[in-house]
Coordinates of C-alpha atoms in Angstrom, one line a residue:
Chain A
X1 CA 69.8 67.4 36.4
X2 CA 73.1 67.8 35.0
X3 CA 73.3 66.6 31.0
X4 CA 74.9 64.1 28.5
X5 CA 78.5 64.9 29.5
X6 CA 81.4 64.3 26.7
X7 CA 85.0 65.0 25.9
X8 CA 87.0 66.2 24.1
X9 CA 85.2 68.5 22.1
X10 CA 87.5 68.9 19.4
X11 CA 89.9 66.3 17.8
X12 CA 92.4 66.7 14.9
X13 CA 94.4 63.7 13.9
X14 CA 95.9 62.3 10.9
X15 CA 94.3 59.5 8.6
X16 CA 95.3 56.1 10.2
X17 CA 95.5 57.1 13.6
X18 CA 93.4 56.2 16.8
X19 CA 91.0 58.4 18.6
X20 CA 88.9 57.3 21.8
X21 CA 85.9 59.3 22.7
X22 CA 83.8 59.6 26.2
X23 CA 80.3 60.1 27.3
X24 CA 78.6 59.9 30.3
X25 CA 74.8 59.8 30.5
X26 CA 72.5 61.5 32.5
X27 CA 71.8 59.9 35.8
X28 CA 69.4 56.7 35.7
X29 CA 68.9 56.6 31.6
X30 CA 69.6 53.4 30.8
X31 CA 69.8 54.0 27.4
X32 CA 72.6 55.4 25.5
X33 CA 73.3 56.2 22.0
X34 CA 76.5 57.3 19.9
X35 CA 75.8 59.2 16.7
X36 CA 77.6 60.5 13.7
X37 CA 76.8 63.5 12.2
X38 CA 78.3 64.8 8.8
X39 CA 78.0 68.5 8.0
X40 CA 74.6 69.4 6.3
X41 CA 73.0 65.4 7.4
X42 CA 70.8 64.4 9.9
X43 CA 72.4 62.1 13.0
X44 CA 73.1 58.5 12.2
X45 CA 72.8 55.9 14.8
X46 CA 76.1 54.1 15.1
X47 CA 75.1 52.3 18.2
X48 CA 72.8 51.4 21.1
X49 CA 73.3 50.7 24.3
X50 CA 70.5 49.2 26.8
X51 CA 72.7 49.3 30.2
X52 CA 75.6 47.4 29.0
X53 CA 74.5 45.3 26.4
X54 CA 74.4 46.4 22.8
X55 CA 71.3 46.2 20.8
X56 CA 72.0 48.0 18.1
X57 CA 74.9 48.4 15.8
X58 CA 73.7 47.5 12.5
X59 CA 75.3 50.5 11.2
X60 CA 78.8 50.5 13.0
X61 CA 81.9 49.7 10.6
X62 CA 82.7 47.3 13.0
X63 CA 86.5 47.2 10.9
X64 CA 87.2 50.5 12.5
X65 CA 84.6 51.4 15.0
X66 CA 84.4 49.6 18.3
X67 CA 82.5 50.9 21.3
X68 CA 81.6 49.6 25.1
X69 CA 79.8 50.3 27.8
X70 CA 81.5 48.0 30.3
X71 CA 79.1 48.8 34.0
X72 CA 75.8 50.3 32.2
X73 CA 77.1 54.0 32.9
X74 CA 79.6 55.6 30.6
X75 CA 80.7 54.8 27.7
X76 CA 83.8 54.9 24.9
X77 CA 83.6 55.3 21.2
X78 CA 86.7 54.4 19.0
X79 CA 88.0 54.6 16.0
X80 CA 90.9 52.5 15.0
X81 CA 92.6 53.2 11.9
X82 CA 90.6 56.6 10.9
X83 CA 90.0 57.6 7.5
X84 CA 89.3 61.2 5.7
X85 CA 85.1 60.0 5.7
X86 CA 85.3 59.9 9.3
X87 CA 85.5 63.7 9.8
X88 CA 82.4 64.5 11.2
X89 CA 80.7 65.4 14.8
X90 CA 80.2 62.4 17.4
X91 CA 77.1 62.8 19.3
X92 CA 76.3 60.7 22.6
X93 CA 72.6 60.8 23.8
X94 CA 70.2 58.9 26.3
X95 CA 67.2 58.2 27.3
X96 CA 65.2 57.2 30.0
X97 CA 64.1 53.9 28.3
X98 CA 64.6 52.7 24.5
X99 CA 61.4 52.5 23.8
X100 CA 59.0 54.2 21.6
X101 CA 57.8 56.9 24.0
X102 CA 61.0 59.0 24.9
X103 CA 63.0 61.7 23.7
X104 CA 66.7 62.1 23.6
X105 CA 69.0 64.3 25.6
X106 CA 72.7 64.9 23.6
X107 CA 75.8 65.8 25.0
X108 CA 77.3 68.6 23.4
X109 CA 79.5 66.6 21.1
X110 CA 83.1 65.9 19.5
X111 CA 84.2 67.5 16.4
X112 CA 86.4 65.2 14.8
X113 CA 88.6 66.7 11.6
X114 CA 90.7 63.9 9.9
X115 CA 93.6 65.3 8.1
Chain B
X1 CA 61.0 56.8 -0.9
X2 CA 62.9 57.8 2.1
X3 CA 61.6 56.8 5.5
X4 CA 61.4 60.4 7.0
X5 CA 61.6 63.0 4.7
X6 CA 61.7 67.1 5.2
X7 CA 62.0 70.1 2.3
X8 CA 65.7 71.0 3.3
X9 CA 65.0 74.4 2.7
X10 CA 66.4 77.2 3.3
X11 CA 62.9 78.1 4.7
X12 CA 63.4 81.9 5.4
X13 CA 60.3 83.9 7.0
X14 CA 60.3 87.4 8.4
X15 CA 60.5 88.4 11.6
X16 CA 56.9 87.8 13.6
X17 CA 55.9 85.6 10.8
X18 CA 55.0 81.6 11.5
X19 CA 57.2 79.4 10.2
X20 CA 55.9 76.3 8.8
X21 CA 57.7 72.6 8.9
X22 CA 56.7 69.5 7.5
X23 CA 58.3 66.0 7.8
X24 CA 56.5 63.0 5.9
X25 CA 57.3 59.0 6.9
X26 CA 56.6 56.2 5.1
X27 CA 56.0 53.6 8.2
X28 CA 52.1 53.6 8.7
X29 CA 53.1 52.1 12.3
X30 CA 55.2 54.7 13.5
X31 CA 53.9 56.2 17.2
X32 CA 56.4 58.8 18.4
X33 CA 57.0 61.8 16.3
X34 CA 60.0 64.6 17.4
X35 CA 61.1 67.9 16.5
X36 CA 64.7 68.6 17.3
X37 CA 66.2 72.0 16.9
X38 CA 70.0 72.7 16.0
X39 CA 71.8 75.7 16.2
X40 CA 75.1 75.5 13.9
X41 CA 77.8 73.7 15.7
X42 CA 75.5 72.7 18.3
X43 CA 73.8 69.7 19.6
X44 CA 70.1 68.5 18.8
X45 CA 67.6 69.4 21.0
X46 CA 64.3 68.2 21.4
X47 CA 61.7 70.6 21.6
X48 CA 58.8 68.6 21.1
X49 CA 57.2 65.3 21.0
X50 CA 53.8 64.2 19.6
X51 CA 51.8 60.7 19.6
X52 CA 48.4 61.4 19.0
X53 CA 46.4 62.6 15.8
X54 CA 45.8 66.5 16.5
X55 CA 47.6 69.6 17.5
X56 CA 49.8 70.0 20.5
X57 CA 51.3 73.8 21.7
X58 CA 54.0 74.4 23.5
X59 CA 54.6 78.2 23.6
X60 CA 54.9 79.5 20.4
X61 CA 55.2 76.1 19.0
X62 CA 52.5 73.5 18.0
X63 CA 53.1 70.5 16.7
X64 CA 50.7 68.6 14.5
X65 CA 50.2 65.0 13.8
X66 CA 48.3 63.4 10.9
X67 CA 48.8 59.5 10.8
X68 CA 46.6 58.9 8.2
X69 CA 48.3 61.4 6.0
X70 CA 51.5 60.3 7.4
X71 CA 53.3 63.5 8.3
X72 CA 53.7 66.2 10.9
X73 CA 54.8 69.5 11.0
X74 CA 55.7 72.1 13.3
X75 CA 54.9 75.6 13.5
X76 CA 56.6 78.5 15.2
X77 CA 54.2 81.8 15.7
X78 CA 55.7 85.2 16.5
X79 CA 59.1 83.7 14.6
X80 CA 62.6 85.3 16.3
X81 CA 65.8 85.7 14.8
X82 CA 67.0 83.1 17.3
X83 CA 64.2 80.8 16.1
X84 CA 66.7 80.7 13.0
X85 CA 68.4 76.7 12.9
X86 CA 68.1 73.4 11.3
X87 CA 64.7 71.4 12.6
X88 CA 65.2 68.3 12.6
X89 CA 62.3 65.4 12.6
X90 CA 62.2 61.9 14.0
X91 CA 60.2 59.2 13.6
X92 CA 60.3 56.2 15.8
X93 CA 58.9 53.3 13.6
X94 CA 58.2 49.4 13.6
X95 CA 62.1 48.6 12.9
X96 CA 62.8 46.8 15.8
X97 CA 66.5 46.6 17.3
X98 CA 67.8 43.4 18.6
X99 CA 66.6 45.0 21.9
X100 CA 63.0 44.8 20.6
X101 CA 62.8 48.3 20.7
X102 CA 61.7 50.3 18.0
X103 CA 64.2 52.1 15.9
X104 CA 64.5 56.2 15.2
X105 CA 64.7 57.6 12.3
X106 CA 65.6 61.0 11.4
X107 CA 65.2 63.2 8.7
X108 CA 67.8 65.2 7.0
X109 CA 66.6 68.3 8.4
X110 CA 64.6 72.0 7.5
X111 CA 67.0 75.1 7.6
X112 CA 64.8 77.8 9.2
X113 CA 66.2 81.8 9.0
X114 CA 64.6 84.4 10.0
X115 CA 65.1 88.0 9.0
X116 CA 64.8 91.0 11.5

């Protein structure tokens, strides 16, 4: 099956500026994920998706961050003004289900560098 | 105390040695345990996934689970150089999202090398 896919890879902008990532799931996993990860951390959920409704963004800075998931398939991540603290790598996973039971598949990432 | 904590090493074995990982959590309710490896600059990926009390192998990897103890660890026989990555473990717990499911939490992660 083919995996999480995501783009770009890489991103350099300057503080203040906008920046839109993609993801597109694998086939039929309902649930998807976007993650930040800051060099030398573990991933931290910055939202769930279950199809297109969001139920879980308790850790989104909802002042800059916004994300959708508009027909339950793929999925946009944005950032809107960025700061310095958001240099890190955005990860987008899914699953079969959100439930308890199932691993994630992630898509190879974006490395974002905010100058 | 943290809800999933791991030793964030460097953890450094020799080549042929087994490497040993541990993770502890703190939610006595927790059902799904995960072991994620990460090459540098690369994404997570799961390698294996544990739900009972006991050992489960996979290759040179078995994962073991003790709920009463509250932690699980993974270890890799025959280590490799290319065995040599951050392992990353994740607990899915009795946080519940507004979707009612139950929420993941990772550790910080165990840096593994391993010398030729």
């Amino acid at each position: 099956e083919a995996g999480v896919a995501q783009s770009p890879r890489y991103k350099i902008i300057e503080k203040r500026q906008s920046v839109a990532f993609w993801c597109n799931p694998i086939s039929g996993h309902a649930t998807l994920y976007w993650y930040q990860q800051i060099l030398g951390q573990g991933p931290k959920l910055l939202i769930q998706f279950q199809n297109n409704g969001v139920v879980d963004d308790s850790q989104l800075p909802k002042d800059r961050f916004s994300a959708e998931r508009l027909k339950g398939v793929d999925s946009t991540l944005k950032i809107q003004p960025a700061k310095l603290e958001d240099s890190a790598v955005y990860l987008c996973a899914s699953s079969f289900s959100g439930g308890a039971g199932y691993g994630y598949t992630f898509g190879s990432g974006t490395r974002l560098t905010v100058v | 105390q943290k809800e999933v904590e791991q030793n964030s090493g460097p953890l450094s074995v020799p080549e042929g040695a087994i490497a040993s990982l541990n993770c502890t959590y703190s939610d006595r309710g927790s059902q799904s345990f995960f072991w994620y490896r990460q090459y540098s600059g690369k994404s997570p990926e799961l390698i294996m996934s544990i739900y009972s009390n006991g050992d489960k192998e996979d290759g040179r990897f078995t994962a073991q689970l003790n709920k009463a103890s509250q932690y699980v660890s993974l270890l890799i026989r025959d280590s490799q150089p290319s065995d040599s990555a951050t392992y990353l473990c994740a607990v899915n717990t009795r946080l519940l999202n507004a979707g009612n499911n139950r929420k993941l939490i990772w550790g910080l992660g165990t840096s593994l090398a391993v010398n030729p």
